C-alpha cells in the first residue's frame, strides 16, 4: 500500500542535501565568496572576467541540477572580480525546462550555506514599458511573481527555520542601498542614459507572451517580462541575502495586432551580446564597492 501523502513530501530537498553540496564545494575551493552572481541568457561572459578561477561544471557537483538551454554554459565559477571573491552561476535553471520550482532555486540555498551575503541576479527581459528601448538596463525595484499566483512558490512546503521564517517579507526584496549604489556606478561610467528602474514580471514560459497577455501585464504595472529570477530572489530573501537584480531589455514586446514583429530567442541573444559589455562593467564596478 502506498504511504499516505504528507505535506512534507512536497518539500523536494532537506537541509542536509543543500549542506552536502555546500560542504563539497567548500572542500574543493579555498575561496569564501560573499557575493554570488546568477548570469542570465547570454550574460554568462561575466564569469570570464574573474581572476584566480576555480570552475566546477554542474555535472561534477553533488546534487546540482544540470542546465539545458543554448547560451547557458552550466558551470559554477569561483574567482575574484576587482579583488573581491565571488561565485558566478554560468547558466541558471528555468522552470520551463521542466525543473520543479525547488530545483530552480537549489543553488541559492547552497550559496547561503557557503556564506554568501549578497546575490546579484541578471536576466534578459522583454520591455513592456513604452519608454524603454532595446539595450536598456533595468534595475529591478520590485517583481510580480506570476507563477506564485498560480501556486508555484519555491517556499511552499515544510519551512526549515535554519533557512528563514515561514512568512517572509517581500516588500523590500530588492535592496535599496544596492540600487542606489548601482545608479551611482552607472552615472560614473556614463551608462545612466540607458539605465531604467522598474518592475519585473515573471511568467513560467517557454512561450513568449500573447498580445493580450502583454496588455494585461502593462495594466498590472510591470515594466519588463521574463521567465526567470523571481524564484531565486524569493529564496534568497527568505534566507536573508541582500539582492540586486538587473534586466537587460533585449526586445520590446508586441502590443499591437497590426505589428509584424515577433519575439524570438535569437534576437534576445544578439542584443545581449551587444550591451553585455556595459552590464558586465557595471556589475564588476559595483562589486568593488559592496
Ligand atoms: C515607464 O518608465 C518610466 C521611466 O522609468 C516611468 O516614469 C513610468 O512610470 C513607467 N510606466 C509607464 C506605464 O509608462
XYZ file of N, CA, C and O in Angstrom, residues 92-264:
692
model
N 21.643 29.255 -15.597
C 20.709 29.040 -14.487
C 19.675 27.997 -14.881
O 19.660 27.510 -16.003
N 18.848 27.625 -13.929
C 17.817 26.615 -14.164
C 16.474 27.294 -14.285
O 16.115 28.112 -13.452
N 15.776 26.975 -15.356
C 14.483 27.608 -15.602
C 13.353 26.630 -15.350
O 13.466 25.438 -15.653
N 12.279 27.171 -14.858
C 11.074 26.383 -14.623
C 10.600 25.741 -15.928
O 10.190 24.579 -15.947
N 10.724 26.488 -17.039
C 10.212 25.962 -18.317
C 11.004 24.768 -18.841
O 10.557 24.049 -19.729
N 12.204 24.552 -18.296
C 12.975 23.387 -18.703
C 12.397 22.097 -18.130
O 12.805 21.003 -18.516
N 11.483 22.275 -17.184
C 10.861 21.104 -16.581
C 11.324 20.838 -15.162
O 10.880 19.888 -14.528
N 12.236 21.686 -14.655
C 12.632 21.562 -13.253
C 11.478 22.022 -12.378
O 10.805 23.001 -12.702
N 11.292 21.357 -11.245
C 10.301 21.885 -10.318
C 10.903 23.140 -9.661
O 12.112 23.386 -9.737
N 10.045 23.903 -9.025
C 10.440 25.226 -8.528
C 11.512 25.142 -7.423
O 12.301 26.055 -7.225
N 11.564 24.009 -6.702
C 12.593 23.838 -5.662
C 13.964 23.592 -6.287
O 14.990 24.011 -5.756
N 13.974 22.925 -7.430
C 15.238 22.652 -8.112
C 15.782 23.928 -8.757
O 16.985 24.184 -8.733
N 14.869 24.732 -9.299
C 15.263 26.011 -9.902
C 16.067 26.854 -8.904
O 17.040 27.509 -9.257
N 15.654 26.795 -7.639
C 16.264 27.665 -6.624
C 17.328 26.954 -5.796
O 17.877 27.537 -4.872
N 17.621 25.706 -6.119
C 18.561 24.907 -5.324
C 19.881 25.639 -5.044
O 20.342 25.695 -3.905
N 20.500 26.243 -6.080
C 21.808 26.864 -5.851
C 21.786 28.012 -4.833
O 22.791 28.265 -4.179
N 20.653 28.680 -4.705
C 20.614 29.857 -3.819
C 20.856 29.452 -2.360
O 21.610 30.101 -1.634
N 20.240 28.359 -1.946
C 20.455 27.893 -0.569
C 21.876 27.368 -0.385
O 22.453 27.472 0.692
N 22.431 26.818 -1.458
C 23.829 26.397 -1.398
C 24.710 27.636 -1.181
O 25.615 27.631 -0.349
N 24.425 28.705 -1.908
C 25.191 29.954 -1.734
C 25.114 30.430 -0.288
O 26.113 30.824 0.319
N 23.908 30.410 0.258
C 23.703 30.824 1.649
C 24.599 30.007 2.583
O 25.277 30.549 3.457
N 24.641 28.686 2.355
C 25.445 27.817 3.214
C 26.944 27.997 2.972
O 27.760 27.649 3.815
N 27.302 28.570 1.821
C 28.717 28.886 1.550
C 29.149 30.162 2.279
O 30.323 30.479 2.321
N 28.178 30.911 2.786
C 28.493 32.160 3.473
C 28.258 33.407 2.629
O 28.651 34.509 2.997
N 27.597 33.228 1.495
C 27.279 34.362 0.622
C 26.275 35.287 1.315
O 25.369 34.814 2.013
N 26.476 36.599 1.169
C 25.579 37.576 1.798
C 24.797 38.409 0.791
O 23.780 39.006 1.120
N 25.342 38.505 -0.423
C 24.690 39.334 -1.445
C 24.502 38.521 -2.722
O 25.427 37.839 -3.171
N 23.304 38.611 -3.288
C 23.029 37.914 -4.545
C 22.743 38.948 -5.634
O 21.895 39.832 -5.463
N 23.475 38.832 -6.739
C 23.206 39.685 -7.899
C 22.615 38.784 -8.986
O 23.220 37.773 -9.346
N 21.411 39.134 -9.453
C 20.774 38.327 -10.498
C 20.652 39.159 -11.761
O 20.289 40.336 -11.720
N 20.983 38.550 -12.894
C 20.816 39.248 -14.165
C 19.925 38.397 -15.058
O 19.860 37.181 -14.911
N 19.241 39.045 -15.971
C 18.417 38.301 -16.924
C 18.214 39.126 -18.185
O 18.523 40.317 -18.228
N 17.719 38.447 -19.206
C 17.277 39.116 -20.425
C 15.763 39.207 -20.331
O 15.114 38.243 -19.954
N 15.209 40.381 -20.641
C 13.769 40.559 -20.471
C 13.182 41.352 -21.623
O 13.884 42.098 -22.313
N 11.887 41.179 -21.818
C 11.178 41.952 -22.824
C 10.678 43.251 -22.196
O 10.201 43.249 -21.064
N 10.793 44.339 -22.924
C 10.346 45.634 -22.410
C 8.840 45.800 -22.598
O 8.333 45.683 -23.717
N 8.135 46.052 -21.507
C 6.693 46.321 -21.570
C 6.424 47.815 -21.519
O 5.446 48.312 -22.062
N 7.295 48.514 -20.806
C 7.145 49.958 -20.646
C 7.477 50.656 -21.970
O 8.573 50.466 -22.515
N 6.532 51.441 -22.475
C 6.693 52.084 -23.768
C 7.893 53.002 -23.863
O 8.388 53.267 -24.963
N 8.397 53.473 -22.741
C 9.533 54.394 -22.804
C 10.871 53.643 -22.792
O 11.931 54.266 -22.855
N 10.848 52.317 -22.723
C 12.100 51.555 -22.717
C 12.559 51.272 -24.151
O 11.756 51.039 -25.045
N 13.884 51.264 -24.322
C 14.475 50.909 -25.611
C 15.204 49.578 -25.509
O 15.661 49.193 -24.421
N 15.327 48.917 -26.649
C 16.148 47.707 -26.694
C 17.575 48.093 -26.302
O 18.093 49.103 -26.773
N 18.167 47.324 -25.404
C 19.517 47.628 -24.938
C 19.539 48.371 -23.615
O 20.612 48.535 -23.019
N 18.397 48.816 -23.133
C 18.346 49.452 -21.813
C 18.672 48.426 -20.728
O 18.401 47.232 -20.893
N 19.239 48.913 -19.653
C 19.459 48.071 -18.479
C 18.463 48.523 -17.416
O 18.397 49.707 -17.086
N 17.674 47.591 -16.920
C 16.681 47.941 -15.903
C 17.079 47.395 -14.545
O 17.282 46.193 -14.387
N 17.219 48.294 -13.594
C 17.384 47.883 -12.201
C 16.026 47.392 -11.740
O 15.031 48.110 -11.882
N 15.971 46.211 -11.190
C 14.682 45.696 -10.727
C 14.369 46.318 -9.367
O 15.169 46.209 -8.437
N 13.244 47.016 -9.281
C 12.891 47.611 -7.987
C 11.831 46.776 -7.278
O 11.651 46.873 -6.073
N 11.157 45.907 -8.038
C 10.117 45.062 -7.454
C 9.768 43.996 -8.489
O 10.188 44.106 -9.651
N 9.025 42.973 -8.045
C 8.625 41.962 -9.022
C 7.162 41.568 -8.852
O 6.543 41.836 -7.824
N 6.645 40.939 -9.892
C 5.336 40.295 -9.822
C 5.588 38.806 -10.076
O 6.115 38.426 -11.127
N 5.259 37.998 -9.064
C 5.539 36.562 -9.104
C 4.325 35.836 -9.673
O 3.532 35.271 -8.944
N 4.217 35.858 -10.992
C 3.035 35.270 -11.621
C 2.933 33.759 -11.365
O 1.848 33.279 -11.028
N 4.038 32.984 -11.467
C 3.920 31.565 -11.102
C 3.496 31.393 -9.641
O 2.780 30.449 -9.307
N 3.914 32.315 -8.795
C 3.497 32.288 -7.389
C 1.985 32.427 -7.262
O 1.355 31.750 -6.450
N 1.403 33.295 -8.108
C -0.064 33.454 -8.121
C -0.720 32.111 -8.437
O -1.835 31.834 -8.033
N -0.008 31.311 -9.236
C -0.562 30.037 -9.688
C -0.105 28.874 -8.806
O -0.222 27.717 -9.203
N 0.443 29.189 -7.631
C 0.787 28.129 -6.685
C 2.202 27.597 -6.803
O 2.569 26.638 -6.143
N 3.025 28.230 -7.665
C 4.407 27.764 -7.825
C 5.359 28.693 -7.096
O 6.100 29.460 -7.706
N 5.302 28.641 -5.765
C 6.226 29.435 -4.958
C 7.257 28.471 -4.365
O 6.883 27.433 -3.815
N 8.548 28.794 -4.498
C 9.576 27.847 -4.042
C 9.559 27.617 -2.528
O 10.214 26.698 -2.044
N 8.821 28.434 -1.782
C 8.785 28.258 -0.331
C 7.582 27.431 0.127
O 7.400 27.207 1.325
N 6.779 26.971 -0.841
C 5.673 26.077 -0.485
C 6.238 24.785 0.090
O 7.272 24.298 -0.362
N 5.550 24.242 1.049
C 6.005 23.010 1.693
C 6.529 23.312 3.083
O 6.432 24.454 3.558
N 7.107 22.314 3.718
C 7.646 22.458 5.080
C 8.635 23.619 5.132
O 9.456 23.778 4.228
N 8.561 24.439 6.199
C 9.550 25.516 6.338
C 10.656 25.095 7.291
O 10.397 24.696 8.418
N 11.902 25.183 6.816
C 13.052 24.908 7.680
C 13.560 26.231 8.225
O 14.082 27.061 7.477
N 13.428 26.417 9.542
C 13.806 27.693 10.170
C 15.293 28.008 10.061
O 15.699 29.146 10.274
N 16.100 26.985 9.743
C 17.529 27.263 9.580
C 17.768 28.115 8.329
O 18.786 28.766 8.194
N 16.822 28.104 7.413
C 16.928 28.990 6.246
C 16.228 30.316 6.493
O 16.765 31.374 6.191
N 15.014 30.261 7.029
C 14.292 31.510 7.250
C 12.918 31.275 7.836
O 12.544 30.130 8.122
N 12.156 32.349 7.969
C 10.852 32.287 8.625
C 9.769 31.768 7.661
O 9.949 31.776 6.445
N 8.674 31.339 8.232
C 7.562 30.793 7.449
C 6.985 31.806 6.458
O 6.679 31.514 5.312
N 6.792 33.047 6.944
C 6.135 34.065 6.112
C 7.082 35.250 5.878
O 6.967 36.276 6.536
N 8.006 35.105 4.960
C 8.996 36.178 4.777
C 8.414 37.411 4.078
O 7.531 37.306 3.236
N 8.944 38.551 4.466
C 8.561 39.835 3.867
C 9.147 39.938 2.457
O 10.267 39.525 2.216
N 8.380 40.471 1.519
C 8.901 40.656 0.160
C 8.804 42.120 -0.289
O 9.107 42.438 -1.432
N 8.353 42.991 0.617
C 8.189 44.393 0.199
C 9.534 45.101 0.062
O 9.616 46.190 -0.493
N 10.588 44.452 0.576
C 11.925 45.045 0.476
C 12.870 44.099 -0.262
O 14.052 44.022 0.035
N 12.313 43.354 -1.231
C 13.100 42.286 -1.855
C 14.365 42.800 -2.547
O 15.414 42.179 -2.485
N 14.268 43.940 -3.196
C 15.417 44.461 -3.961
C 16.042 45.616 -3.182
O 15.471 46.698 -3.073
N 17.198 45.350 -2.637
C 17.853 46.221 -1.668
C 18.025 47.670 -2.158
O 18.609 47.911 -3.210
N 17.505 48.592 -1.371
C 17.526 49.995 -1.758
C 18.953 50.549 -1.836
O 19.299 51.294 -2.740
N 19.762 50.135 -0.870
C 21.152 50.596 -0.845
C 21.920 50.135 -2.072
O 22.685 50.899 -2.672
N 21.712 48.880 -2.457
C 22.408 48.337 -3.635
C 21.928 49.023 -4.907
O 22.705 49.275 -5.828
N 20.641 49.359 -4.943
C 20.114 50.051 -6.133
C 20.721 51.450 -6.239
O 21.092 51.889 -7.334
N 20.836 52.110 -5.108
C 21.444 53.445 -5.110
C 22.892 53.363 -5.585
O 23.357 54.183 -6.380
N 23.584 52.339 -5.110
C 24.978 52.131 -5.496
C 25.082 51.853 -7.002
O 25.979 52.346 -7.685
N 24.134 51.074 -7.513
C 24.126 50.746 -8.945
C 23.898 52.010 -9.772
O 24.534 52.214 -10.808
N 22.994 52.872 -9.318
C 22.704 54.110 -10.054
C 23.935 55.016 -10.076
O 24.293 55.571 -11.119
N 24.563 55.117 -8.921
C 25.756 55.951 -8.812
C 26.865 55.410 -9.725
O 27.522 56.171 -10.445
N 27.031 54.092 -9.714
C 28.058 53.461 -10.547
C 27.759 53.671 -12.031
O 28.667 53.951 -12.824
N 26.494 53.548 -12.397
C 26.101 53.736 -13.793
C 26.400 55.166 -14.246
O 26.872 55.386 -15.365
N 26.153 56.116 -13.364
C 26.451 57.520 -13.678
C 27.940 57.703 -13.918
O 28.354 58.328 -14.899
N 28.748 57.127 -13.024
C 30.200 57.256 -13.130
C 30.736 56.700 -14.431
O 31.687 57.231 -14.996
N 30.124 55.608 -14.910
C 30.665 55.033 -16.141
C 29.875 55.458 -17.381
O 30.061 54.896 -18.460
N 29.015 56.447 -17.202
C 28.340 57.057 -18.347
C 27.275 56.197 -18.988
O 26.972 56.366 -20.167
N 26.705 55.266 -18.232
C 25.613 54.497 -18.844
C 24.275 54.803 -18.184
O 23.330 54.025 -18.294
N 24.175 55.947 -17.535
C 22.895 56.294 -16.896
C 21.829 56.679 -17.927
O 20.639 56.640 -17.635
N 22.274 56.986 -19.170
C 21.292 57.371 -20.190
C 20.425 56.178 -20.613
O 19.339 56.354 -21.124
N 20.930 54.967 -20.384
C 20.098 53.809 -20.717
C 19.821 52.928 -19.502
O 19.543 51.744 -19.623
N 19.909 53.537 -18.317
C 19.557 52.812 -17.094
C 18.123 53.143 -16.705
O 17.754 54.316 -16.610
N 17.331 52.112 -16.499
C 15.946 52.283 -16.069
C 15.779 51.627 -14.709
O 16.642 50.870 -14.275
N 14.658 51.911 -14.069
C 14.347 51.212 -12.827
C 12.878 50.827 -12.898
O 12.031 51.688 -13.190
N 12.567 49.554 -12.700
C 11.172 49.171 -12.863
C 10.815 47.815 -12.278
O 11.611 47.189 -11.583
N 9.618 47.399 -12.607
C 9.035 46.169 -12.066
C 9.193 45.031 -13.078
O 8.820 45.176 -14.245
N 9.734 43.915 -12.595
C 9.936 42.731 -13.431
C 8.815 41.739 -13.152
O 8.520 41.437 -12.002
N 8.199 41.250 -14.203
C 7.156 40.244 -14.031
C 7.657 38.920 -14.582
O 8.164 38.846 -15.702
N 7.545 37.870 -13.771
C 7.939 36.550 -14.252
C 6.740 35.735 -14.717
O 5.737 35.649 -14.016
N 6.863 35.182 -15.911
C 5.919 34.182 -16.399
C 6.685 32.864 -16.506
O 7.910 32.865 -16.630
N 5.963 31.756 -16.477
C 6.634 30.458 -16.492
C 7.320 30.175 -17.828
O 8.354 29.527 -17.868
N 6.764 30.699 -18.953
C 7.290 30.336 -20.265
C 6.964 28.890 -20.559
O 6.218 28.266 -19.812
N 7.525 28.271 -21.601
C 8.507 28.820 -22.530
C 7.902 29.646 -23.671
O 8.644 30.232 -24.436
N 6.591 29.711 -23.800
C 6.025 30.560 -24.845
C 6.278 32.020 -24.498
O 6.230 32.410 -23.333
N 6.549 32.828 -25.495
C 6.530 34.273 -25.287
C 5.074 34.695 -25.136
O 4.147 33.921 -25.418
N 4.858 35.934 -24.725
C 3.523 36.396 -24.362
C 2.666 36.698 -25.591
O 3.169 37.152 -26.614
N 1.383 36.491 -25.450
C 0.462 36.938 -26.494
C 0.280 38.451 -26.348
O 0.694 39.049 -25.348
N -0.319 39.040 -27.343
C -0.577 40.480 -27.295
C -1.502 40.812 -26.124
O -1.244 41.747 -25.354
N -2.528 40.022 -25.951
C -3.464 40.273 -24.846
C -2.762 40.137 -23.500
O -2.995 40.931 -22.576
N -1.867 39.149 -23.394
C -1.123 38.963 -22.136
C -0.218 40.157 -21.846
O -0.129 40.634 -20.710
N 0.443 40.650 -22.890
C 1.307 41.819 -22.704
C 0.502 43.010 -22.207
O 0.942 43.755 -21.324
N -0.663 43.184 -22.770
C -1.512 44.312 -22.359
C -1.940 44.163 -20.894
O -2.000 45.135 -20.154
N -2.233 42.929 -20.498
C -2.588 42.682 -19.091
C -1.416 43.057 -18.182
O -1.588 43.747 -17.181
N -0.215 42.607 -18.561
C 0.952 42.864 -17.721
C 1.226 44.360 -17.605
O 1.601 44.859 -16.544
N 1.040 45.080 -18.700
C 1.212 46.540 -18.659
C 0.211 47.154 -17.678
O 0.556 48.015 -16.884
N -1.022 46.675 -17.749
C -2.054 47.198 -16.845
C -1.726 46.922 -15.387
O -2.082 47.683 -14.501
N -1.025 45.800 -15.156
C -0.670 45.428 -13.781
C 0.506 46.238 -13.255
O 0.880 46.123 -12.095
N 1.137 47.004 -14.129
C 2.241 47.846 -13.672
C 3.616 47.236 -13.871
O 4.598 47.689 -13.279
N 3.711 46.199 -14.705
C 5.025 45.604 -14.975
C 5.733 46.401 -16.073
O 5.103 46.869 -17.015
N 7.049 46.557 -15.936
C 7.851 47.271 -16.938
C 8.621 46.329 -17.843
O 9.012 46.690 -18.948
N 8.875 45.127 -17.344
C 9.619 44.142 -18.132
C 9.101 42.758 -17.781
O 8.587 42.534 -16.678
N 9.232 41.844 -18.741
C 8.734 40.483 -18.520
C 9.781 39.463 -18.922
O 10.496 39.648 -19.904
N 9.886 38.395 -18.122
C 10.850 37.344 -18.419
C 10.440 36.038 -17.769
O 9.353 35.931 -17.195
N 11.323 35.037 -17.879
C 10.968 33.682 -17.441
C 11.895 33.167 -16.346
O 12.140 31.965 -16.256
N 12.426 34.079 -15.544
C 13.381 33.621 -14.522
C 13.403 34.563 -13.327
O 12.491 35.363 -13.139
N 14.454 34.430 -12.519
C 14.852 35.381 -11.485
C 14.003 35.407 -10.220
O 14.534 35.343 -9.115
N 12.677 35.495 -10.385
C 11.820 35.675 -9.212
C 11.941 34.524 -8.192
O 12.097 34.783 -6.998
N 11.922 33.258 -8.630
C 12.051 32.192 -7.626
C 13.363 32.288 -6.836
O 13.367 32.126 -5.610
N 14.450 32.584 -7.537
C 15.741 32.694 -6.853
C 15.734 33.841 -5.843
O 16.293 33.737 -4.752
N 15.095 34.935 -6.231
C 15.049 36.097 -5.335
C 14.209 35.782 -4.091
O 14.587 36.142 -2.967
N 13.104 35.090 -4.282
C 12.248 34.723 -3.150
C 13.037 33.874 -2.145
O 13.028 34.131 -0.940
N 13.765 32.891 -2.657
C 14.539 32.015 -1.776
C 15.708 32.774 -1.127
O 16.013 32.573 0.046
N 16.310 33.665 -1.878
C 17.415 34.458 -1.337
C 16.937 35.358 -0.198
O 17.571 35.456 0.853
N 15.808 36.002 -0.379
C 15.272 36.879 0.666
C 14.863 36.073 1.891
O 15.044 36.511 3.022
N 14.324 34.894 1.643
C 13.935 34.005 2.746
C 15.127 33.742 3.659
O 15.005 33.776 4.873
N 16.311 33.519 3.069
C 17.470 33.231 3.926
C 18.328 34.470 4.160
O 19.484 34.358 4.569
N 17.762 35.631 3.938
C 18.379 36.876 4.392
C 19.463 37.459 3.510
O 20.200 38.350 3.933
N 19.591 36.984 2.264
C 20.578 37.589 1.374
C 20.070 38.936 0.873
O 18.873 39.124 0.672
N 20.997 39.869 0.670
C 20.643 41.135 0.006
C 20.628 40.852 -1.487
O 21.489 40.138 -1.994
N 19.678 41.471 -2.188
C 19.517 41.163 -3.608
C 19.584 42.415 -4.475
O 18.997 43.451 -4.150
N 20.330 42.281 -5.570
C 20.294 43.281 -6.633
C 19.916 42.564 -7.917
O 20.493 41.531 -8.250
N 18.933 43.101 -8.641
C 18.503 42.480 -9.880
C 18.659 43.433 -11.056
O 18.345 44.611 -10.953
N 19.179 42.902 -12.158
C 19.370 43.709 -13.367
C 18.801 42.980 -14.576
O 19.123 41.817 -14.805
N 17.942 43.680 -15.316
C 17.405 43.097 -16.550
C 17.980 43.840 -17.736
O 18.009 45.070 -17.747
N 18.429 43.075 -18.728
C 18.814 43.690 -19.989
C 17.598 43.599 -20.912
O 17.083 42.499 -21.159
N 17.130 44.745 -21.378
C 15.941 44.761 -22.244
C 16.375 44.376 -23.656
O 17.049 45.149 -24.334
N 16.021 43.156 -24.058
C 16.543 42.616 -25.322
C 15.551 42.740 -26.471
O 15.893 42.501 -27.616
N 14.320 43.064 -26.151
C 13.309 43.243 -27.206
C 12.148 44.023 -26.607
O 12.024 44.125 -25.382
N 11.354 44.603 -27.468
C 10.141 45.263 -26.999
C 8.980 44.335 -27.285
O 8.883 43.794 -28.388
N 8.121 44.127 -26.306
C 7.027 43.185 -26.534
C 6.035 43.777 -27.530
O 5.960 44.997 -27.701
N 5.305 42.900 -28.171
C 4.334 43.331 -29.171
C 2.983 43.558 -28.497
O 2.468 42.673 -27.817
N 2.425 44.746 -28.674
C 1.129 45.031 -28.051
C 0.117 45.525 -29.081
O -0.946 46.016 -28.741
N 0.512 45.384 -30.356
C -0.307 45.946 -31.416
C -0.645 44.823 -32.406
O 0.250 44.167 -32.934
N -1.932 44.606 -32.651
C -2.342 43.495 -33.525
C -1.920 43.708 -34.979
O -1.877 42.769 -35.764
N -1.590 44.932 -35.360
C -1.170 45.191 -36.739
C 0.331 45.042 -36.936
O 0.835 45.139 -38.043
N 1.048 44.816 -35.819
C 2.502 44.717 -35.916
C 2.919 43.390 -36.540
O 2.265 42.363 -36.349
N 4.022 43.417 -37.305
C 4.520 42.181 -37.898
C 5.705 41.608 -37.139
O 6.257 40.592 -37.517
N 6.153 42.314 -36.079
C 7.332 41.820 -35.360
C 6.955 40.663 -34.440
O 5.838 40.576 -33.940
N 7.930 39.777 -34.262
C 7.700 38.565 -33.479
C 8.850 38.375 -32.512
O 10.003 38.602 -32.871
N 8.530 37.905 -31.299
C 9.586 37.620 -30.330
C 10.337 36.367 -30.758
O 9.731 35.408 -31.208
N 11.666 36.416 -30.670
C 12.425 35.182 -30.901
C 13.725 35.164 -30.112
O 14.304 36.199 -29.805
